[in-house]
Coordinates of C-alpha atoms in Angstrom, one line a residue:
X1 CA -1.7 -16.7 22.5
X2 CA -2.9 -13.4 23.5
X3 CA -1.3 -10.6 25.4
X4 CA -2.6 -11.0 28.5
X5 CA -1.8 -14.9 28.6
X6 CA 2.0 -14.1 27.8
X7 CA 1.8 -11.8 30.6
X8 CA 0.6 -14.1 32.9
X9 CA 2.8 -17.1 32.1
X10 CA 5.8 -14.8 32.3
X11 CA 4.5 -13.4 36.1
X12 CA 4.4 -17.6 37.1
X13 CA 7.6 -18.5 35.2
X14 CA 9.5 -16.1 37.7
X15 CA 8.2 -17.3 40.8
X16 CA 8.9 -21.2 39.8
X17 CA 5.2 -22.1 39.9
X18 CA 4.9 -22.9 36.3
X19 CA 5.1 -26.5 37.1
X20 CA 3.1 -27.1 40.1
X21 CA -0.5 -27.5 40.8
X22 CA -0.5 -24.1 42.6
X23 CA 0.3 -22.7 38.8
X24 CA -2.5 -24.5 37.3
X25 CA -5.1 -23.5 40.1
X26 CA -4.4 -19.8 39.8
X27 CA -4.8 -20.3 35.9
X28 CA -7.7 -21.7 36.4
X29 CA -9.0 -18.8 38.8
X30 CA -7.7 -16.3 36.8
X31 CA -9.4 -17.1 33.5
X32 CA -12.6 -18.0 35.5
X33 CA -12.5 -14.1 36.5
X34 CA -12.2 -12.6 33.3
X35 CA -13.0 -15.2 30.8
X36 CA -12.6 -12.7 28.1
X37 CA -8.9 -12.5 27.9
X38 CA -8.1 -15.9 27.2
X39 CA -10.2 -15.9 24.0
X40 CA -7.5 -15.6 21.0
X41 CA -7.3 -13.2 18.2
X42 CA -8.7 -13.8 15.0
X43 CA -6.2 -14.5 12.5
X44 CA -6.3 -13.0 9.3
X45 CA -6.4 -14.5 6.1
X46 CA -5.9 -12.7 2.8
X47 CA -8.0 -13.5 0.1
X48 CA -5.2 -15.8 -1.6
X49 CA -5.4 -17.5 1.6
X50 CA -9.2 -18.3 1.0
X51 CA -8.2 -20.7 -1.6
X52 CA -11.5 -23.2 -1.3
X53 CA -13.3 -19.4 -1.9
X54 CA -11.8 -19.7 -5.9
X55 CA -9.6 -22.8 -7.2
X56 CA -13.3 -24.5 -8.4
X57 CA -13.9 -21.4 -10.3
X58 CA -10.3 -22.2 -12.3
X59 CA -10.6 -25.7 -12.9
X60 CA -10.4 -26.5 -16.3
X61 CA -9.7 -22.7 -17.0
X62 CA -6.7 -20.8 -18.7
X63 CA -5.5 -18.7 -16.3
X64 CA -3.2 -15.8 -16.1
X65 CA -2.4 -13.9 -13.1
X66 CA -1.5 -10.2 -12.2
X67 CA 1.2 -11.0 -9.6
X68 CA 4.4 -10.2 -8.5
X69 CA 6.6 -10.9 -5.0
X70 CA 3.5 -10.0 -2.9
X71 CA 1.3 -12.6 -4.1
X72 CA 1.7 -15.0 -1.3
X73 CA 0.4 -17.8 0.0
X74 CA 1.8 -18.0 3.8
X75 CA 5.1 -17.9 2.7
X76 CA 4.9 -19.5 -1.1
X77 CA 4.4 -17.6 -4.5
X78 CA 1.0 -17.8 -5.4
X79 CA 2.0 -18.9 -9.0
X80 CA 3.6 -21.8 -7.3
X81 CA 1.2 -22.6 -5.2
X82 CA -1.4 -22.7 -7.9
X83 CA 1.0 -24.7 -10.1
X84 CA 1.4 -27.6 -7.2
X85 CA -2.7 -27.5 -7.4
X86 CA -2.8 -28.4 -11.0
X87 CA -4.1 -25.4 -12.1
X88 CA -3.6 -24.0 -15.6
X89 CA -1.3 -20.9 -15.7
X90 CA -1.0 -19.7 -19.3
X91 CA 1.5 -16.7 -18.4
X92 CA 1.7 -13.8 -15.7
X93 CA 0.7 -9.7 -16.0
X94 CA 3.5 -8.1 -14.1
X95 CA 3.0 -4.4 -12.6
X96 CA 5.5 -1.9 -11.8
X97 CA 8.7 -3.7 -10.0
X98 CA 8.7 -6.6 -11.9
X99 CA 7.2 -9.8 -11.0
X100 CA 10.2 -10.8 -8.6
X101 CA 9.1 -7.1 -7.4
X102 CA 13.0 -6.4 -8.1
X103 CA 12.5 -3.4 -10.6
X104 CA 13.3 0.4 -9.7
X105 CA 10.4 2.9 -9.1
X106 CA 9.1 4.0 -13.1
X107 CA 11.6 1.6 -14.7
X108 CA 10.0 0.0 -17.7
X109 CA 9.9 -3.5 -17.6
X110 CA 10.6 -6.0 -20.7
X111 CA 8.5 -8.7 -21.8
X112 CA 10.7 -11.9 -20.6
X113 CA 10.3 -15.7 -19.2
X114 CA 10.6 -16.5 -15.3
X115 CA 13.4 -18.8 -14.8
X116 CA 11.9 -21.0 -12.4
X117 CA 8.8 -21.5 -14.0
X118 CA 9.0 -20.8 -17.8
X119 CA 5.8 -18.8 -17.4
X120 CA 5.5 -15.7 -19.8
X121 CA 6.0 -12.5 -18.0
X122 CA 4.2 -10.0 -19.5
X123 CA 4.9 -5.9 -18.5
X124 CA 1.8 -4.1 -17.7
X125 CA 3.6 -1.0 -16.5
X126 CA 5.6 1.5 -19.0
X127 CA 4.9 1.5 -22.5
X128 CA 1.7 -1.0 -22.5
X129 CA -0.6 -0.5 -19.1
X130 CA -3.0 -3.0 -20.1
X131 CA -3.0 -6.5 -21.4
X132 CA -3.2 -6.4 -24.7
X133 CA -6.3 -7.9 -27.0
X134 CA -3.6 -10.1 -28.7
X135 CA -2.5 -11.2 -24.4
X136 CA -5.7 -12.6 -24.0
X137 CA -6.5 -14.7 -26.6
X138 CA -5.6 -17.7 -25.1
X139 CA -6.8 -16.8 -22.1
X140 CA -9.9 -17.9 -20.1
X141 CA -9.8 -16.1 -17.1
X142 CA -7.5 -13.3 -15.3
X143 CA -6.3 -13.6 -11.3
X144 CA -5.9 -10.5 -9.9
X145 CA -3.4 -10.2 -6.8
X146 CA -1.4 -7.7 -5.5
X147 CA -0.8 -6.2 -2.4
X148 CA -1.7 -2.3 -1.9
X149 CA -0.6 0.1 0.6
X150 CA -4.1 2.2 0.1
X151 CA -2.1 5.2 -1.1
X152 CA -3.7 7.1 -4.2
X153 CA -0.2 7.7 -6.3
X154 CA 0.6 3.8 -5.1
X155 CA 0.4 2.1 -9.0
X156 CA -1.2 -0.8 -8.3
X157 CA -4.2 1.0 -8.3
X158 CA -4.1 1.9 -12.0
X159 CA -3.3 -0.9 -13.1
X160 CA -6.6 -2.6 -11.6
X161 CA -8.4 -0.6 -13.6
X162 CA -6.4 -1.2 -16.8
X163 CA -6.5 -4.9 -16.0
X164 CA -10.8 -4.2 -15.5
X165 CA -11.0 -2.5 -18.6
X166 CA -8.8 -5.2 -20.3
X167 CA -11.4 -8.1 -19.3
X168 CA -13.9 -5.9 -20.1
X169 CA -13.3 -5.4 -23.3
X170 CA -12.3 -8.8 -24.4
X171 CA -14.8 -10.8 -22.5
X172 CA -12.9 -11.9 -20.1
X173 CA -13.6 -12.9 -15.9
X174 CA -11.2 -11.8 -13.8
X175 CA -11.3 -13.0 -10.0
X176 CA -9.1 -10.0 -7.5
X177 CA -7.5 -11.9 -4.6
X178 CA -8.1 -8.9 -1.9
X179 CA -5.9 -8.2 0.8
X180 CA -5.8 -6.0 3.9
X181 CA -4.7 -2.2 3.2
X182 CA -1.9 -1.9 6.0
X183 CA -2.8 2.4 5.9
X184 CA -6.8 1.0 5.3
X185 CA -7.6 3.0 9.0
X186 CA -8.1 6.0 8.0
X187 CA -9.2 8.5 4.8
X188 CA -7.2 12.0 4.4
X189 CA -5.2 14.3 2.0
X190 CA -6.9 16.5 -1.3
X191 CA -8.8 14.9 -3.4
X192 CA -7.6 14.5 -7.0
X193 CA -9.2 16.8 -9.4
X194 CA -9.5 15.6 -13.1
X195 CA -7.1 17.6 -14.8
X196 CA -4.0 16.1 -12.8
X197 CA -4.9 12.5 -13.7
X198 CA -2.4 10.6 -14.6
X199 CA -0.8 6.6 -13.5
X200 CA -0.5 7.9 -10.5
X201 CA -3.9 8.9 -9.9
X202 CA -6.5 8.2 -12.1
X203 CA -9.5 8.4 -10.3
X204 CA -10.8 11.5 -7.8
X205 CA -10.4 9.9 -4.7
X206 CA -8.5 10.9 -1.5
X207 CA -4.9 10.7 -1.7
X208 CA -5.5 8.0 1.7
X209 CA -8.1 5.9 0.2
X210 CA -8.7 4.0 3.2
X211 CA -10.0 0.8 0.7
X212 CA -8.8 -2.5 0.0
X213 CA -8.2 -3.3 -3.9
X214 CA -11.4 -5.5 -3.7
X215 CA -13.2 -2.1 -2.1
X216 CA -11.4 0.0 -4.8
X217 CA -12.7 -2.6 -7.8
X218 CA -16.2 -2.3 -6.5
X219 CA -16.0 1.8 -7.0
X220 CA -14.5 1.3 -10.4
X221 CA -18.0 -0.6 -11.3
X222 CA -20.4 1.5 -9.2
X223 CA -19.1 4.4 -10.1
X224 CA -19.0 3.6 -14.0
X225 CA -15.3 4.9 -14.5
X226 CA -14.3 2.3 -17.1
X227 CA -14.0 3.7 -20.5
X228 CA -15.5 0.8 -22.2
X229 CA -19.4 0.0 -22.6
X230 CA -18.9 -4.0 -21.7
X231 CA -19.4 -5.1 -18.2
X232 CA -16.1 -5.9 -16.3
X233 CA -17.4 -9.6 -15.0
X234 CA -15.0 -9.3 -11.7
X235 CA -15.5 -11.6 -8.6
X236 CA -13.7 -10.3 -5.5
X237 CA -12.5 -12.9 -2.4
X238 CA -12.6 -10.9 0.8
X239 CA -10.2 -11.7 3.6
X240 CA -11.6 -13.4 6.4
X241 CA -11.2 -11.6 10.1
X242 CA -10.7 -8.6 8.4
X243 CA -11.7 -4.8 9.6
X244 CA -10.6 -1.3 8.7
X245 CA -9.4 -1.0 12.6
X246 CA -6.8 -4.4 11.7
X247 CA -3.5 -3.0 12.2
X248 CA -2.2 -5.6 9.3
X249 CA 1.5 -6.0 9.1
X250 CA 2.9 -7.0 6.0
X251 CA 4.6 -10.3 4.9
X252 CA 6.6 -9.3 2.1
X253 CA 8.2 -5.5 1.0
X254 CA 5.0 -4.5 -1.3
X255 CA 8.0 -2.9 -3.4
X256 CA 11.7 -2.2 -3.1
X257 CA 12.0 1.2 -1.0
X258 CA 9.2 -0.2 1.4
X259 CA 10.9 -2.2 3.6
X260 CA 9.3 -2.1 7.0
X261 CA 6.1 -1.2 8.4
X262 CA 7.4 2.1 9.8
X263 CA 8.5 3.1 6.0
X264 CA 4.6 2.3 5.1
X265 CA 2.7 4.7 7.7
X266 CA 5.4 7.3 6.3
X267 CA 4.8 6.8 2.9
X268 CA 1.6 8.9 2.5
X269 CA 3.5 11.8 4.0
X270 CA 6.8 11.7 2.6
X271 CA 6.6 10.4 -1.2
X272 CA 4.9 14.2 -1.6
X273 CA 9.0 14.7 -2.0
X274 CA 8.9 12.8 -5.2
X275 CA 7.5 16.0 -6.7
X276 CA 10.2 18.0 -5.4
X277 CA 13.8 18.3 -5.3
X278 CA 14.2 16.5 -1.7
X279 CA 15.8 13.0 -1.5
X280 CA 13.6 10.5 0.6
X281 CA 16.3 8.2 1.1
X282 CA 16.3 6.2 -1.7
X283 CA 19.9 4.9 -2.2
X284 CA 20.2 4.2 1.6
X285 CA 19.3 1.3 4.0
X286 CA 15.9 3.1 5.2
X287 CA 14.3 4.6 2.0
X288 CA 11.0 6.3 2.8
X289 CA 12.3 7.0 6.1
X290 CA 14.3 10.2 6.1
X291 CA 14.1 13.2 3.9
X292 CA 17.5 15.7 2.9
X293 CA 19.0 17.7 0.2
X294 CA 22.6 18.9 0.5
X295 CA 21.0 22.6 0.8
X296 CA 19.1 21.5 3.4
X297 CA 19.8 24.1 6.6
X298 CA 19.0 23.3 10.3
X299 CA 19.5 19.8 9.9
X300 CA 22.5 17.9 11.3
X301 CA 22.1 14.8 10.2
X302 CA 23.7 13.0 6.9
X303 CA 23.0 10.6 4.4
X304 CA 24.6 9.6 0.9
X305 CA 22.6 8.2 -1.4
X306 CA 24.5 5.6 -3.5
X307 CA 23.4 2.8 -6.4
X308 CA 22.0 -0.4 -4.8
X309 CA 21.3 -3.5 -7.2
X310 CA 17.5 -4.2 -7.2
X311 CA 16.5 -1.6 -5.4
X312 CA 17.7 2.0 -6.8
X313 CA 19.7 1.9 -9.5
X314 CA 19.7 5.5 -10.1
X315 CA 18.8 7.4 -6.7
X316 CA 18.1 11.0 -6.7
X317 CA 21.4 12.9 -5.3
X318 CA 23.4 9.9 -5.7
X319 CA 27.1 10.5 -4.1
X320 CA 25.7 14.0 -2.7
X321 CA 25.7 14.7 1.5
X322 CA 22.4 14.9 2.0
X323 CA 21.9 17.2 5.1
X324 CA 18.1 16.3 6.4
X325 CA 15.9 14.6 8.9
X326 CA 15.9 11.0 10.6
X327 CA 12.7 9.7 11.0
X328 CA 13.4 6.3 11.9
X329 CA 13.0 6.6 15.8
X330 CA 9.3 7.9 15.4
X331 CA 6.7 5.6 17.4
X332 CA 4.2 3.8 15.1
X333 CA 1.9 4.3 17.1
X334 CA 1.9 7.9 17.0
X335 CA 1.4 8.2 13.4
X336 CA -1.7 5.2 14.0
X337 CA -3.0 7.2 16.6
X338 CA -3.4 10.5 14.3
X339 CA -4.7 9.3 11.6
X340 CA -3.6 12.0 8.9
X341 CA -1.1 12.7 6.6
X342 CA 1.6 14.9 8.1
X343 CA 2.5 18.4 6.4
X344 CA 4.8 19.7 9.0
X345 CA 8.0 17.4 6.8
X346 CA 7.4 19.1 3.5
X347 CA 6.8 22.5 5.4
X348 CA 10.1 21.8 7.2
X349 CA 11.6 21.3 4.3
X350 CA 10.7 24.1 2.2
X351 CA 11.0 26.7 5.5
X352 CA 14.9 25.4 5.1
X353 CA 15.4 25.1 1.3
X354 CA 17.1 28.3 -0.2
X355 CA 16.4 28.0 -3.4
X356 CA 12.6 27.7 -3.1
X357 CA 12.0 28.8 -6.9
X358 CA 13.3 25.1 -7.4
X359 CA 12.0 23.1 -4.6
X360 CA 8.9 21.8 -6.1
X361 CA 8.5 20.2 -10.1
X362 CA 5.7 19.9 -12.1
X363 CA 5.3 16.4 -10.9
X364 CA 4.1 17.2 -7.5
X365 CA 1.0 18.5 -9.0
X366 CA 0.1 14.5 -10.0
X367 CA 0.7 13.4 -7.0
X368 CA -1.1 16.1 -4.5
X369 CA -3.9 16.2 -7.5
X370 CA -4.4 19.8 -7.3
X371 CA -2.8 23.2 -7.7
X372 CA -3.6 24.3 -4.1
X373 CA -1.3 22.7 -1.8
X374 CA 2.2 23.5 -3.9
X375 CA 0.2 27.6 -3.3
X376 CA -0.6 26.5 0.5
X377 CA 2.9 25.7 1.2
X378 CA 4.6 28.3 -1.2
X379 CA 2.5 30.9 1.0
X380 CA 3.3 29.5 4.7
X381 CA -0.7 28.6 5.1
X382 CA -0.7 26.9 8.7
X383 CA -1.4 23.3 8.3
X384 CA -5.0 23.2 10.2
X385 CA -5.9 25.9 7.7
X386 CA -4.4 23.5 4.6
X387 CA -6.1 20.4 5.7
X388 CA -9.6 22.5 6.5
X389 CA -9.5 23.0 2.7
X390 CA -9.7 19.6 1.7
X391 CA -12.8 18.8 4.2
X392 CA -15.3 19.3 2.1
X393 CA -14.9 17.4 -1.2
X394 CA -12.4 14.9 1.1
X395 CA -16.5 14.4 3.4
X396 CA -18.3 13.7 -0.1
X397 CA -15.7 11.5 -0.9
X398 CA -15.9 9.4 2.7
X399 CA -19.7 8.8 2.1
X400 CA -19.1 7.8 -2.0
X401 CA -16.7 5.4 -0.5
X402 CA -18.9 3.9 2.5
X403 CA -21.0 2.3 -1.1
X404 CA -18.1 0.3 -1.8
X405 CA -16.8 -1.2 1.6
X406 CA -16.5 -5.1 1.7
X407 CA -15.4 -4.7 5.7
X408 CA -16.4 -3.0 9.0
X409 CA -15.3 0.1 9.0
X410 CA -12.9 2.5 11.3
X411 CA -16.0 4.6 12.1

């Protein structure tokens, strides 16, 4: 039911005509007037969802999956819900997090066996990226599903490609399950420049993609970015009702220290603090929602970091006063509405760090993917001037990407 139909029952409800033929004859009249509001929203479904789109493609097949806690089904593990369909699951490729999606941020995850379903887990994040030769042998075919936030130093990213190059090189299809990209409304930040590559940015895109991992697979090919000479033999199932205006709201945490929507339109702007010495609030209820260092000046308000099990083991500052900023009464909206990454935190931040020598490490330069905007900050560059150095590789970057779109686009 749409907005304006709420509205309207609500206005009738609380003059008592809700049940009496006045109510229905000024329903009536009202939706003859404007017709157009009573029409209903389209509901989106994520390619998982699109299930008649794929399960003839894995009948009779060996399958394994690249899934974790994200791969969902309305409300159901795709693994399950494949398994209740009969279909042949010969193990699952688990990312970064884990496949319960209860590992900490870079924590190497072991080879192991999911309790619940006896299915082989298999670690494609730490030591081995990629499925291995020896992985797929028994292996027909490789499901692809994971859900994005369309953030450049986001891993999921890099280990599509892995995953690509993997079926590439052993002859393998591989079907990717897209899903919406909850920041996939606009493009922004540096692009990455090759000599900062690394898991968290492989590729020289913008740091705000603005693609789906379907969108982001079709690059990979066009683009001719795998290593190997073999053809990657990929089949991507769009979402249905899908468009890079959807404001799409997530189901599920996509990992442990994302756990609300407001924590996801922040993330492009504050995980820049992972290549510095500033906490983001991991170790706290609202990770990815405030920022703080116990040098921090001009900033009144606290926060401890402490060890939580299955989120952060091992936070940054843990047991340290954090003196910082609060973030979580900022509007949504407002950070929809512009459409860019924000600067002014980590400018904040650096104005009121005293030891500035240490404020940044050498790991910010991978996630930025350049030299200039640690310079830029270091040298109090007003933001409009920062972001009017990225225009001009971020433009040729906007139309590369236009190639590769599987949905309307914001523009």
């Amino acid at each position: 039911m749409t907005l304006a139909v709420k509205t309207v029952f609500r206005i009738l409800s609380k003059f008592e005509f809700k049940k009496n033929l006045f109510s229905l004859i000024f329903i009536l009249f009202f939706f003859l007037l404007f017709p157009e509001l009573s029409a209903q929203e389209p509901i989106i479904r994520t390619g998982a969802e699109n299930t008649e789109a794929y399960l003839p493609l894995l009948k009779g097949k060996r399958v394994a999956l690249v899934a974790n806690n994200t791969s969902i089904i309305d409300n159901t593990n795709l693994v399950d819900s494949l398994l209740k369909l009969n279909v042949q699951i010969i193990k699952i490729f688990c990312p970064e997090h884990g496949f319960r999606g209860k590992g900490d941020a870079g924590e190497a995850m072991n080879n192991s066996v999911d309790p619940k379903t006896g299915l082989s887990l298999i670690s494609i994040y730490g030591e081995h990226v990629q499925p291995q030769p020896s992985d797929l042998e028994d292996v027909d075919i490789v499901v692809f599903d994971l859900q994005d936030v369309g953030v450049r130093f986001y891993t999921y990213t890099s280990t599509l490609y892995y995953v690509m190059e993997a079926c590439a090189e052993n002859g393998k299809e591989m079907i990717l399950l897209d899903r919406p990209n909850p920041n996939g409304f606009y493009v922004d930040g540096p692009v990455l420049k090759k000599r900062f590559k690394s898991f968290v940015g492989l590729h020289q895109v913008a740091m705000v993609h603005g693609m789906t991992l379907g969108e982001y697979a079709q690059m990979i090919i066009g683009e001719d970015w795998l290593k190997t000479n073999k053809k990657c033999n990929l089949k991507v199932v769009c979402c249905t009702n899908y468009t890079h205006k959807s404001l799409y709201r997530l189901k599920v945490n996509p990992s442990p220290n994302l756990q609300n929507m407001l924590s996801i339109y922040l993330y492009p702007s504050l995980a820049l603090f992972e290549g510095t010495h500033i906490s983001v609030g991991r170790g706290t209820d609202f990770p990815f929602q405030v920022f703080g260092h116990p040098q921090m000046t001009n900033a009144s308000f606290t926060f401890t970091p402490r060890s939580i099990k299955g989120i952060c083991k091992y936070p940054p500052l843990e047991g340290q006063t954090c003196f910082g900023v609060d973030l979580r009464n900022v509007n949504e909206k407002e950070i929809i509405g512009k459409k860019q990454i924000d600067l002014s935190y980590l400018k904040f931040a650096y104005e009121n760090f005293p030891d500035k020598e240490n404020f940044f490490n050498e790991f910010f330069y991978n996630l930025s993917g350049t030299q200039e905007l640690r310079k830029q900050i270091e040298k109090n560059v007003p933001i409009e001037e920062i972001r009017e150095s990225w225009q001009s590789k971020l433009s040729k970057f906007k139309e590369m990407r236009k190639k590769y779109l599987l949905y309307p686009d914001f523009e």
